[in-house]
Steps between C-alpha positions, in 0.01 A plus 500: 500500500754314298560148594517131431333189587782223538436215267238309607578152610288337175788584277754234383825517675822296591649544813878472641500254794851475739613162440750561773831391254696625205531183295425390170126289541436270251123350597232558710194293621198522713294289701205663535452931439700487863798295516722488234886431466803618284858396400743656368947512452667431824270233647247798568166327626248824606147399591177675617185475681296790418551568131803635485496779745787338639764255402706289748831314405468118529836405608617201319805221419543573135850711609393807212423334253313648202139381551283426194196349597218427761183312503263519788292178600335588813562780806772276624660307172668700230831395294758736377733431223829670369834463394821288574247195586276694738159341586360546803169500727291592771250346695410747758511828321819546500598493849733237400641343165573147397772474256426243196837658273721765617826440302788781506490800386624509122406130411253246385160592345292796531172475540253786402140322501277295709192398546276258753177411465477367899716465736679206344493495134665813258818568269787691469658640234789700387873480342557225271138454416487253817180403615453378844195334610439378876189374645611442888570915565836457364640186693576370206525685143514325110673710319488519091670750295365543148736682269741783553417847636264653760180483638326798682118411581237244522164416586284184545106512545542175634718185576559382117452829331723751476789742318789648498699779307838614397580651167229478220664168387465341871154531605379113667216357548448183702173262549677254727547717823871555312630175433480564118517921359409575132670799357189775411559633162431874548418760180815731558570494130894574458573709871542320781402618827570420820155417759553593885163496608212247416087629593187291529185548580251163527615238346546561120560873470894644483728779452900539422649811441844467285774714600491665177148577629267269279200352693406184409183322651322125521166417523584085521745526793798542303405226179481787316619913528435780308699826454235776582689801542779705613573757823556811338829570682663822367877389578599242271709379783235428743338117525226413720610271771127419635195426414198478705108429461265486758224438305403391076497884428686708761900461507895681541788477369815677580886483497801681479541874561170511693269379203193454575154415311169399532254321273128448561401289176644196523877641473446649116525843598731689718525796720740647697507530853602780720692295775623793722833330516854756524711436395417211230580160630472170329168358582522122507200359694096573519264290704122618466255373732225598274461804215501746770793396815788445381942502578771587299902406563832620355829643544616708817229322691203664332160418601185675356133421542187562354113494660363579226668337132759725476547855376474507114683799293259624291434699185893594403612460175796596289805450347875447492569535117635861536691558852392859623816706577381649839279380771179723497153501622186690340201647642210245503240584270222564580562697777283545725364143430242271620529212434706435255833683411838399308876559643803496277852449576814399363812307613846525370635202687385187589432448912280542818194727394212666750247728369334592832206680646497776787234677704558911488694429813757335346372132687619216224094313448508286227777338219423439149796382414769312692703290324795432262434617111717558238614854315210634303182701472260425659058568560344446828115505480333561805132411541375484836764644746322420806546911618283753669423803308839693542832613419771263450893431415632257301890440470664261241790333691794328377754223728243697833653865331240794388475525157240771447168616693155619379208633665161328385133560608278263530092604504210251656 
């Protein structure tokens, strides 16, 4: 009897959640491995209780507005920050709002960071390299603008210490809860990237991730940074919009066209990730309660979640020096196979590629691929596919369209 034991629940996955709304969202942050919140364009607010299961729309005064930012103190105080002077904040969970900035649409400064470290005391950044500091809950704001450009993120470990990015010239640090910021000198030789995202863990150790995909980490809390590596993105048009460690070892980052990576030494390696996502969509926020629960954010409303650190593409090598003419699939070898067993394919055009597992019933069990990759040949090497003894099917898809099928047999 041929047949196939669905993947058990040990193996690394990401999985779609309903976020209940089409718009872009730009950040995402939890509470507690429960309750979490997300913003996005057109003053979207979404928030859940239970993980993500489901997502309800916060209704709010910010008139659609692009939303940038959010910072949650407490299960009743978070503040929300975005553009055309938008800052606002709850104290009751977002039953109702109170309204600190709120210009009209189309004017003033944008705002695309904050931070609090209690109720009272935190920053804002954004257009303009302004820097807004309260420390009464935003009855009254000090604002200082540094030099010209933007800022996208920041992060204090406490109420002196903290720092902010931009480009790779306009990374801040400040000592004096923000009254005085001292331009970080970073090693980005003659490129200059831009920084969305900023990552800590404790108090000393940090990640960027440049948009022209350089990661760059501290050890000092930001005194000094080190360029350690680069994402491997295939599309030279691609940038990494994120970056996210939940611990000194284990960390993502991901970006544009549904990039996504994972490191587990400290960010000097990287591996992709099989994020499930179709069709690509900018990712462009990551919160990770620790190296296993974790939330991703992006365009069309996208939400994906892991249990379990993720979903890791393995094993596939290859190269885009000479572009194949033809799309085409071989039969693995060996065949039958246990454990181990090699799959070749080639792509003449860049897009959406699936190279997908069925049972001899024709029941779709298990992806190997599912993600965008550029025109070449490529290897997949399979070494523990998780199967029964059986006979299988494996189809190479391109943009969700059957390339080619084989038949493979698998012995236990």
């Amino acid at each position: 009897m041929l047949f196939f034991l669905i993947i058990n629940n040990s193996y690394s996955q990401w999985i779609a959640q309903s976020s209940g709304t089409g718009s872009f969202l730009v950040d995402v942050e939890f509470l507690n491995r429960n309750t979490g919140w997300a913003v996005g364009d057109g003053g979207v607010i979404i928030k859940t209780t239970n993980a993500g299961i489901n997502w309800l729309s916060i209704p709010n005064p910010t008139m659609g507005k692009p939303l940038f930012s959010i910072h949650i103190v407490d299960s009743n105080i978070c503040y929300v920050v975005g553009w055309f002077e938008t800052i606002i904040k709850t104290t009751n969970g977002g039953n109702n709002w109170i309204e600190i900035r709120n210009g009209g649409f189309g004017f003033g400064s944008s705002y695309e960071a904050v931070f609090f470290i209690d109720e009272n005391t935190g920053w804002i950044a954004g257009t303009g390299q302004k820097i807004l500091r309260t420390t009464n809950g935003g009855d009254s704001i000090i604002t200082q603008p540094l030099f010209a450009g933007n800022l996208h993120d920041m992060y204090f470990k406490d109420a002196l210490t903290g720092i902010v990015t931009g480009s790779g010239t306009d990374m801040f640090k400040t000592t004096n809860g923000g009254l005085n910021w001292i331009n970080i000198e970073m090693p980005i030789g003659t490129r200059i990237p831009t920084f969305y995202k900023i990552s800590f863990v404790g108090n000393q150790f940090g990640w960027v991730a440049g948009s022209d995909n350089r990661i760059f980490r501290t050890t000092n809390f930001g005194d000094t940074w080190d360029s350690i590596s680069a994402v491997p993105v295939s599309s030279l048009t691609s940038s990494m919009r994120f970056i996210e460690f939940s611990s000194e070892r284990t960390g993502f980052a991901g970006g544009e066209q549904g990039y996504l990576y994972k490191s587990t030494n400290e960010g000097i390696e990287w591996v992709r990730e099989n994020s499930g996502i179709f069709p690509p969509a900018m990712m462009q926020s990551m919160y990770m309660y620790n190296d296993s629960l974790g939330w991703i954010v992006g365009g069309g409303g996208k939400i994906i979640k892991t249990t379990n650190g993720g979903q890791t593409i393995v094993n596939i090598s290859g190269t885009t020096n000479i572009v194949p003419k033809k799309f085409s699939l071989s039969q693995n070898y060996p065949n039958p196979f246990n454990p181990s067993t090699s799959i070749n394919y080639s792509l003449a055009q860049p897009g959406f590629v699936q190279l997908k597992i069925y049972d001899i019933r024709g029941k779709d069990i298990k992806s190997f691929i599912n993600d965008f990759m550029n025109a070449g040949n490529y290897t997949l090497d399979i070494d523990d596919a998780g199967l029964n003894s059986g006979i299988y099917i494996y189809s190479l898809l391109y943009d969700q369209v059957i390339i080619d099928s084989k038949r493979m047999v698998y012995l236990k």
